[in-house]
């Protein structure tokens, strides 16, 4: 059986083939892409981890029902969390492959371009297939074992987003001096902008925890930051 590198390269080629294909053979190329995942030990384990307990039906309600003001067609939204986005796109492609989602109707609804299926499919590849390909390529840059650990770090980082917002509101409403609030908010903004980059987020959290201890500004949210930092560090550097 091919090694992890060869398996990942096959997956990338299958993604490229989907992007080069016309609409007429798109369903076949999408099927080949999914087969590249299923036939790879590393990719199969990776996507099994990503999709574990993922509620795709709830995700469809959340991301497939937005109609912009003034438009007659819905727009496909995507999860901000990188791991959730991979799971969402994987299930979407599987639904297309199973023919439970008609590709032609789907393209015309969510990727209407110049009115042609060719233009819609081109937009679909740019917004769905290309980011999906690049995300998996990034995840597997360090090898399967390292990427499984990185996925854990990405999940821990992504789960921290609402806690960061809660902490930001807590700082706003606190009695800290204005200049201290500004410093705290700068760090929290940096943390919010780093949830897709666990290494950077870990560094920001180290700084914020040190700041919070020095300012005597602890309690629940800071404890959650400390716990998340521990999970991220364990996933990245163990």
PDB file of N, CA and C in Angstrom, residues 116-193:
ATOM      1  N   UNK A 116     -24.842  29.840 -16.794  1.00  0.00           N
ATOM      2  CA  UNK A 116     -24.432  28.552 -17.359  1.00  0.00           C
ATOM      3  C   UNK A 116     -23.944  27.626 -16.260  1.00  0.00           C
ATOM      4  N   UNK A 117     -24.109  26.324 -16.470  1.00  0.00           N
ATOM      5  CA  UNK A 117     -23.600  25.353 -15.512  1.00  0.00           C
ATOM      6  C   UNK A 117     -22.082  25.373 -15.492  1.00  0.00           C
ATOM      7  N   UNK A 118     -21.469  25.714 -16.610  1.00  0.00           N
ATOM      8  CA  UNK A 118     -20.001  25.809 -16.655  1.00  0.00           C
ATOM      9  C   UNK A 118     -19.515  26.888 -15.691  1.00  0.00           C
ATOM     10  N   UNK A 119     -20.142  28.054 -15.755  1.00  0.00           N
ATOM     11  CA  UNK A 119     -19.739  29.146 -14.868  1.00  0.00           C
ATOM     12  C   UNK A 119     -20.028  28.835 -13.414  1.00  0.00           C
ATOM     13  N   UNK A 120     -21.168  28.184 -13.166  1.00  0.00           N
ATOM     14  CA  UNK A 120     -21.528  27.821 -11.792  1.00  0.00           C
ATOM     15  C   UNK A 120     -20.560  26.794 -11.228  1.00  0.00           C
ATOM     16  N   UNK A 121     -20.172  25.825 -12.057  1.00  0.00           N
ATOM     17  CA  UNK A 121     -19.239  24.794 -11.598  1.00  0.00           C
ATOM     18  C   UNK A 121     -17.868  25.395 -11.325  1.00  0.00           C
ATOM     19  N   UNK A 122     -17.461  26.352 -12.130  1.00  0.00           N
ATOM     20  CA  UNK A 122     -16.183  27.038 -11.912  1.00  0.00           C
ATOM     21  C   UNK A 122     -16.199  27.748 -10.557  1.00  0.00           C
ATOM     22  N   UNK A 123     -17.313  28.420 -10.248  1.00  0.00           N
ATOM     23  CA  UNK A 123     -17.438  29.121  -8.963  1.00  0.00           C
ATOM     24  C   UNK A 123     -17.436  28.115  -7.810  1.00  0.00           C
ATOM     25  N   UNK A 124     -18.106  26.998  -7.998  1.00  0.00           N
ATOM     26  CA  UNK A 124     -18.139  25.940  -6.984  1.00  0.00           C
ATOM     27  C   UNK A 124     -16.733  25.430  -6.688  1.00  0.00           C
ATOM     28  N   UNK A 125     -15.951  25.205  -7.722  1.00  0.00           N
ATOM     29  CA  UNK A 125     -14.578  24.712  -7.525  1.00  0.00           C
ATOM     30  C   UNK A 125     -13.731  25.731  -6.762  1.00  0.00           C
ATOM     31  N   UNK A 126     -13.890  27.003  -7.089  1.00  0.00           N
ATOM     32  CA  UNK A 126     -13.102  28.041  -6.423  1.00  0.00           C
ATOM     33  C   UNK A 126     -13.472  28.204  -4.959  1.00  0.00           C
ATOM     34  N   UNK A 127     -14.757  28.031  -4.648  1.00  0.00           N
ATOM     35  CA  UNK A 127     -15.218  28.285  -3.291  1.00  0.00           C
ATOM     36  C   UNK A 127     -15.276  27.038  -2.407  1.00  0.00           C
ATOM     37  N   UNK A 128     -15.335  25.864  -3.035  1.00  0.00           N
ATOM     38  CA  UNK A 128     -15.478  24.627  -2.252  1.00  0.00           C
ATOM     39  C   UNK A 128     -14.267  23.706  -2.416  1.00  0.00           C
ATOM     40  N   UNK A 129     -13.997  23.293  -3.640  1.00  0.00           N
ATOM     41  CA  UNK A 129     -12.956  22.282  -3.878  1.00  0.00           C
ATOM     42  C   UNK A 129     -11.552  22.817  -3.585  1.00  0.00           C
ATOM     43  N   UNK A 130     -11.237  23.990  -4.093  1.00  0.00           N
ATOM     44  CA  UNK A 130      -9.885  24.534  -3.906  1.00  0.00           C
ATOM     45  C   UNK A 130      -9.554  24.760  -2.434  1.00  0.00           C
ATOM     46  N   UNK A 131     -10.416  25.421  -1.635  1.00  0.00           N
ATOM     47  CA  UNK A 131     -10.099  25.570  -0.203  1.00  0.00           C
ATOM     48  C   UNK A 131     -10.033  24.231   0.525  1.00  0.00           C
ATOM     49  N   UNK A 132     -10.880  23.280   0.135  1.00  0.00           N
ATOM     50  CA  UNK A 132     -10.876  21.943   0.733  1.00  0.00           C
ATOM     51  C   UNK A 132      -9.529  21.274   0.467  1.00  0.00           C
ATOM     52  N   UNK A 133      -9.072  21.330  -0.755  1.00  0.00           N
ATOM     53  CA  UNK A 133      -7.772  20.762  -1.134  1.00  0.00           C
ATOM     54  C   UNK A 133      -6.642  21.386  -0.331  1.00  0.00           C
ATOM     55  N   UNK A 134      -6.633  22.707  -0.271  1.00  0.00           N
ATOM     56  CA  UNK A 134      -5.538  23.402   0.393  1.00  0.00           C
ATOM     57  C   UNK A 134      -5.533  23.168   1.901  1.00  0.00           C
ATOM     58  N   UNK A 135      -6.723  23.052   2.488  1.00  0.00           N
ATOM     59  CA  UNK A 135      -6.804  22.805   3.931  1.00  0.00           C
ATOM     60  C   UNK A 135      -6.231  21.432   4.271  1.00  0.00           C
ATOM     61  N   UNK A 136      -6.573  20.429   3.470  1.00  0.00           N
ATOM     62  CA  UNK A 136      -6.045  19.087   3.722  1.00  0.00           C
ATOM     63  C   UNK A 136      -4.539  19.054   3.477  1.00  0.00           C
ATOM     64  N   UNK A 137      -4.089  19.738   2.444  1.00  0.00           N
ATOM     65  CA  UNK A 137      -2.644  19.791   2.168  1.00  0.00           C
ATOM     66  C   UNK A 137      -1.901  20.389   3.355  1.00  0.00           C
ATOM     67  N   UNK A 138      -2.449  21.468   3.919  1.00  0.00           N
ATOM     68  CA  UNK A 138      -1.826  22.105   5.079  1.00  0.00           C
ATOM     69  C   UNK A 138      -1.822  21.169   6.278  1.00  0.00           C
ATOM     70  N   UNK A 139      -2.937  20.486   6.497  1.00  0.00           N
ATOM     71  CA  UNK A 139      -3.050  19.584   7.637  1.00  0.00           C
ATOM     72  C   UNK A 139      -2.031  18.453   7.560  1.00  0.00           C
ATOM     73  N   UNK A 140      -1.741  17.992   6.355  1.00  0.00           N
ATOM     74  CA  UNK A 140      -0.860  16.832   6.203  1.00  0.00           C
ATOM     75  C   UNK A 140       0.592  17.215   5.924  1.00  0.00           C
ATOM     76  N   UNK A 141       0.916  18.476   6.067  1.00  0.00           N
ATOM     77  CA  UNK A 141       2.271  18.929   5.776  1.00  0.00           C
ATOM     78  C   UNK A 141       3.301  18.237   6.658  1.00  0.00           C
ATOM     79  N   UNK A 142       2.920  17.956   7.909  1.00  0.00           N
ATOM     80  CA  UNK A 142       3.879  17.367   8.837  1.00  0.00           C
ATOM     81  C   UNK A 142       3.725  15.875   9.037  1.00  0.00           C
ATOM     82  N   UNK A 143       2.919  15.201   8.195  1.00  0.00           N
ATOM     83  CA  UNK A 143       2.729  13.767   8.355  1.00  0.00           C
ATOM     84  C   UNK A 143       1.451  13.457   9.115  1.00  0.00           C
ATOM     85  N   UNK A 144       0.969  12.242   8.988  1.00  0.00           N
ATOM     86  CA  UNK A 144      -0.337  11.876   9.538  1.00  0.00           C
ATOM     87  C   UNK A 144      -0.413  12.022  11.050  1.00  0.00           C
ATOM     88  N   UNK A 145       0.598  11.522  11.756  1.00  0.00           N
ATOM     89  CA  UNK A 145       0.549  11.586  13.222  1.00  0.00           C
ATOM     90  C   UNK A 145       0.585  13.025  13.700  1.00  0.00           C
ATOM     91  N   UNK A 146       1.477  13.817  13.090  1.00  0.00           N
ATOM     92  CA  UNK A 146       1.572  15.222  13.476  1.00  0.00           C
ATOM     93  C   UNK A 146       0.284  15.961  13.155  1.00  0.00           C
ATOM     94  N   UNK A 147      -0.350  15.612  12.055  1.00  0.00           N
ATOM     95  CA  UNK A 147      -1.555  16.325  11.663  1.00  0.00           C
ATOM     96  C   UNK A 147      -2.756  15.939  12.521  1.00  0.00           C
ATOM     97  N   UNK A 148      -2.784  14.706  12.981  1.00  0.00           N
ATOM     98  CA  UNK A 148      -3.844  14.328  13.914  1.00  0.00           C
ATOM     99  C   UNK A 148      -3.733  15.162  15.185  1.00  0.00           C
ATOM    100  N   UNK A 149      -2.498  15.374  15.635  1.00  0.00           N
ATOM    101  CA  UNK A 149      -2.283  16.212  16.808  1.00  0.00           C
ATOM    102  C   UNK A 149      -2.617  17.666  16.502  1.00  0.00           C
ATOM    103  N   UNK A 150      -2.272  18.120  15.311  1.00  0.00           N
ATOM    104  CA  UNK A 150      -2.582  19.502  14.945  1.00  0.00           C
ATOM    105  C   UNK A 150      -4.098  19.704  14.883  1.00  0.00           C
ATOM    106  N   UNK A 151      -4.821  18.704  14.395  1.00  0.00           N
ATOM    107  CA  UNK A 151      -6.280  18.807  14.353  1.00  0.00           C
ATOM    108  C   UNK A 151      -6.843  19.006  15.750  1.00  0.00           C
ATOM    109  N   UNK A 152      -6.299  18.283  16.725  1.00  0.00           N
ATOM    110  CA  UNK A 152      -6.738  18.471  18.112  1.00  0.00           C
ATOM    111  C   UNK A 152      -6.478  19.901  18.560  1.00  0.00           C
ATOM    112  N   UNK A 153      -5.327  20.443  18.161  1.00  0.00           N
ATOM    113  CA  UNK A 153      -4.992  21.817  18.535  1.00  0.00           C
ATOM    114  C   UNK A 153      -5.940  22.808  17.869  1.00  0.00           C
ATOM    115  N   UNK A 154      -6.275  22.566  16.607  1.00  0.00           N
ATOM    116  CA  UNK A 154      -7.196  23.442  15.885  1.00  0.00           C
ATOM    117  C   UNK A 154      -8.573  23.425  16.535  1.00  0.00           C
ATOM    118  N   UNK A 155      -9.012  22.247  16.935  1.00  0.00           N
ATOM    119  CA  UNK A 155     -10.316  22.142  17.595  1.00  0.00           C
ATOM    120  C   UNK A 155     -10.316  22.877  18.933  1.00  0.00           C
ATOM    121  N   UNK A 156      -9.250  22.701  19.710  1.00  0.00           N
ATOM    122  CA  UNK A 156      -9.169  23.381  21.004  1.00  0.00           C
ATOM    123  C   UNK A 156      -9.149  24.887  20.811  1.00  0.00           C
ATOM    124  N   UNK A 157      -8.439  25.341  19.791  1.00  0.00           N
ATOM    125  CA  UNK A 157      -8.371  26.777  19.514  1.00  0.00           C
ATOM    126  C   UNK A 157      -9.722  27.309  19.059  1.00  0.00           C
ATOM    127  N   UNK A 158     -10.376  26.584  18.144  1.00  0.00           N
ATOM    128  CA  UNK A 158     -11.664  27.028  17.629  1.00  0.00           C
ATOM    129  C   UNK A 158     -12.732  27.094  18.695  1.00  0.00           C
ATOM    130  N   UNK A 159     -12.694  26.163  19.635  1.00  0.00           N
ATOM    131  CA  UNK A 159     -13.692  26.139  20.700  1.00  0.00           C
ATOM    132  C   UNK A 159     -13.554  27.322  21.648  1.00  0.00           C
ATOM    133  N   UNK A 160     -12.422  27.996  21.585  1.00  0.00           N
ATOM    134  CA  UNK A 160     -12.164  29.107  22.500  1.00  0.00           C
ATOM    135  C   UNK A 160     -12.786  30.420  22.028  1.00  0.00           C
ATOM    136  N   UNK A 161     -13.241  30.481  20.781  1.00  0.00           N
ATOM    137  CA  UNK A 161     -13.754  31.744  20.217  1.00  0.00           C
ATOM    138  C   UNK A 161     -14.850  32.382  21.068  1.00  0.00           C
ATOM    139  N   UNK A 162     -15.897  31.650  21.482  1.00  0.00           N
ATOM    140  CA  UNK A 162     -16.929  32.308  22.304  1.00  0.00           C
ATOM    141  C   UNK A 162     -16.419  32.736  23.672  1.00  0.00           C
ATOM    142  N   UNK A 163     -15.437  32.014  24.216  1.00  0.00           N
ATOM    143  CA  UNK A 163     -14.873  32.390  25.516  1.00  0.00           C
ATOM    144  C   UNK A 163     -14.099  33.700  25.388  1.00  0.00           C
ATOM    145  N   UNK A 164     -13.404  33.872  24.263  1.00  0.00           N
ATOM    146  CA  UNK A 164     -12.678  35.120  24.033  1.00  0.00           C
ATOM    147  C   UNK A 164     -13.649  36.289  23.991  1.00  0.00           C
ATOM    148  N   UNK A 165     -14.774  36.104  23.311  1.00  0.00           N
ATOM    149  CA  UNK A 165     -15.768  37.176  23.229  1.00  0.00           C
ATOM    150  C   UNK A 165     -16.354  37.492  24.607  1.00  0.00           C
ATOM    151  N   UNK A 166     -16.605  36.463  25.401  1.00  0.00           N
ATOM    152  CA  UNK A 166     -17.111  36.677  26.763  1.00  0.00           C
ATOM    153  C   UNK A 166     -16.103  37.472  27.593  1.00  0.00           C
ATOM    154  N   UNK A 167     -14.818  37.127  27.422  1.00  0.00           N
ATOM    155  CA  UNK A 167     -13.788  37.828  28.170  1.00  0.00           C
ATOM    156  C   UNK A 167     -13.676  39.280  27.717  1.00  0.00           C
ATOM    157  N   UNK A 168     -13.862  39.498  26.427  1.00  0.00           N
ATOM    158  CA  UNK A 168     -13.819  40.865  25.918  1.00  0.00           C
ATOM    159  C   UNK A 168     -14.932  41.709  26.555  1.00  0.00           C
ATOM    160  N   UNK A 169     -16.121  41.145  26.659  1.00  0.00           N
ATOM    161  CA  UNK A 169     -17.233  41.855  27.289  1.00  0.00           C
ATOM    162  C   UNK A 169     -16.960  42.090  28.779  1.00  0.00           C
ATOM    163  N   UNK A 170     -16.309  41.122  29.402  1.00  0.00           N
ATOM    164  CA  UNK A 170     -15.978  41.257  30.825  1.00  0.00           C
ATOM    165  C   UNK A 170     -14.993  42.409  31.035  1.00  0.00           C
ATOM    166  N   UNK A 171     -14.028  42.513  30.131  1.00  0.00           N
ATOM    167  CA  UNK A 171     -13.061  43.612  30.232  1.00  0.00           C
ATOM    168  C   UNK A 171     -13.765  44.958  30.045  1.00  0.00           C
ATOM    169  N   UNK A 172     -14.643  45.038  29.033  1.00  0.00           N
ATOM    170  CA  UNK A 172     -15.381  46.276  28.792  1.00  0.00           C
ATOM    171  C   UNK A 172     -16.117  46.740  30.053  1.00  0.00           C
ATOM    172  N   UNK A 173     -16.741  45.787  30.739  1.00  0.00           N
ATOM    173  CA  UNK A 173     -17.572  46.137  31.889  1.00  0.00           C
ATOM    174  C   UNK A 173     -16.830  46.201  33.202  1.00  0.00           C
ATOM    175  N   UNK A 174     -15.528  45.985  33.177  1.00  0.00           N
ATOM    176  CA  UNK A 174     -14.754  45.955  34.419  1.00  0.00           C
ATOM    177  C   UNK A 174     -14.392  47.366  34.890  1.00  0.00           C
ATOM    178  N   UNK A 175     -13.811  47.431  36.092  1.00  0.00           N
ATOM    179  CA  UNK A 175     -13.353  48.703  36.647  1.00  0.00           C
ATOM    180  C   UNK A 175     -11.858  48.912  36.433  1.00  0.00           C
ATOM    181  N   UNK A 176     -11.288  48.152  35.514  1.00  0.00           N
ATOM    182  CA  UNK A 176      -9.873  48.336  35.209  1.00  0.00           C
ATOM    183  C   UNK A 176      -9.641  49.736  34.641  1.00  0.00           C
ATOM    184  N   UNK A 177      -8.488  50.332  34.907  1.00  0.00           N
ATOM    185  CA  UNK A 177      -8.161  51.633  34.292  1.00  0.00           C
ATOM    186  C   UNK A 177      -8.213  51.530  32.771  1.00  0.00           C
ATOM    187  N   UNK A 178      -8.563  52.617  32.118  1.00  0.00           N
ATOM    188  CA  UNK A 178      -8.736  52.598  30.663  1.00  0.00           C
ATOM    189  C   UNK A 178      -7.497  52.100  29.931  1.00  0.00           C
ATOM    190  N   UNK A 179      -6.309  52.527  30.391  1.00  0.00           N
ATOM    191  CA  UNK A 179      -5.085  52.111  29.693  1.00  0.00           C
ATOM    192  C   UNK A 179      -4.845  50.607  29.829  1.00  0.00           C
ATOM    193  N   UNK A 180      -5.283  50.033  30.950  1.00  0.00           N
ATOM    194  CA  UNK A 180      -5.153  48.588  31.152  1.00  0.00           C
ATOM    195  C   UNK A 180      -6.177  47.856  30.288  1.00  0.00           C
ATOM    196  N   UNK A 181      -7.380  48.429  30.202  1.00  0.00           N
ATOM    197  CA  UNK A 181      -8.402  47.830  29.334  1.00  0.00           C
ATOM    198  C   UNK A 181      -7.920  47.769  27.882  1.00  0.00           C
ATOM    199  N   UNK A 182      -7.287  48.845  27.439  1.00  0.00           N
ATOM    200  CA  UNK A 182      -6.794  48.886  26.060  1.00  0.00           C
ATOM    201  C   UNK A 182      -5.797  47.753  25.822  1.00  0.00           C
ATOM    202  N   UNK A 183      -4.873  47.552  26.749  1.00  0.00           N
ATOM    203  CA  UNK A 183      -3.886  46.473  26.611  1.00  0.00           C
ATOM    204  C   UNK A 183      -4.577  45.116  26.566  1.00  0.00           C
ATOM    205  N   UNK A 184      -5.557  44.930  27.463  1.00  0.00           N
ATOM    206  CA  UNK A 184      -6.273  43.660  27.519  1.00  0.00           C
ATOM    207  C   UNK A 184      -7.020  43.402  26.215  1.00  0.00           C
ATOM    208  N   UNK A 185      -7.700  44.424  25.706  1.00  0.00           N
ATOM    209  CA  UNK A 185      -8.482  44.261  24.482  1.00  0.00           C
ATOM    210  C   UNK A 185      -7.600  44.021  23.264  1.00  0.00           C
ATOM    211  N   UNK A 186      -6.419  44.630  23.243  1.00  0.00           N
ATOM    212  CA  UNK A 186      -5.483  44.367  22.150  1.00  0.00           C
ATOM    213  C   UNK A 186      -5.110  42.885  22.111  1.00  0.00           C
ATOM    214  N   UNK A 187      -4.829  42.327  23.281  1.00  0.00           N
ATOM    215  CA  UNK A 187      -4.467  40.908  23.351  1.00  0.00           C
ATOM    216  C   UNK A 187      -5.647  40.017  22.996  1.00  0.00           C
ATOM    217  N   UNK A 188      -6.844  40.379  23.447  1.00  0.00           N
ATOM    218  CA  UNK A 188      -8.030  39.574  23.148  1.00  0.00           C
ATOM    219  C   UNK A 188      -8.386  39.639  21.664  1.00  0.00           C
ATOM    220  N   UNK A 189      -8.205  40.802  21.057  1.00  0.00           N
ATOM    221  CA  UNK A 189      -8.423  40.910  19.611  1.00  0.00           C
ATOM    222  C   UNK A 189      -7.438  40.024  18.849  1.00  0.00           C
ATOM    223  N   UNK A 190      -6.187  40.028  19.312  1.00  0.00           N
ATOM    224  CA  UNK A 190      -5.173  39.173  18.681  1.00  0.00           C
ATOM    225  C   UNK A 190      -5.536  37.706  18.848  1.00  0.00           C
ATOM    226  N   UNK A 191      -6.063  37.348  20.021  1.00  0.00           N
ATOM    227  CA  UNK A 191      -6.478  35.963  20.252  1.00  0.00           C
ATOM    228  C   UNK A 191      -7.628  35.587  19.326  1.00  0.00           C
ATOM    229  N   UNK A 192      -8.610  36.479  19.188  1.00  0.00           N
ATOM    230  CA  UNK A 192      -9.764  36.204  18.320  1.00  0.00           C
ATOM    231  C   UNK A 192      -9.340  36.025  16.870  1.00  0.00           C
ATOM    232  N   UNK A 193      -8.314  36.763  16.448  1.00  0.00           N
ATOM    233  CA  UNK A 193      -7.831  36.670  15.066  1.00  0.00           C
ATOM    234  C   UNK A 193      -6.898  35.487  14.845  1.00  0.00           C
TER     235      UNK A 193
END
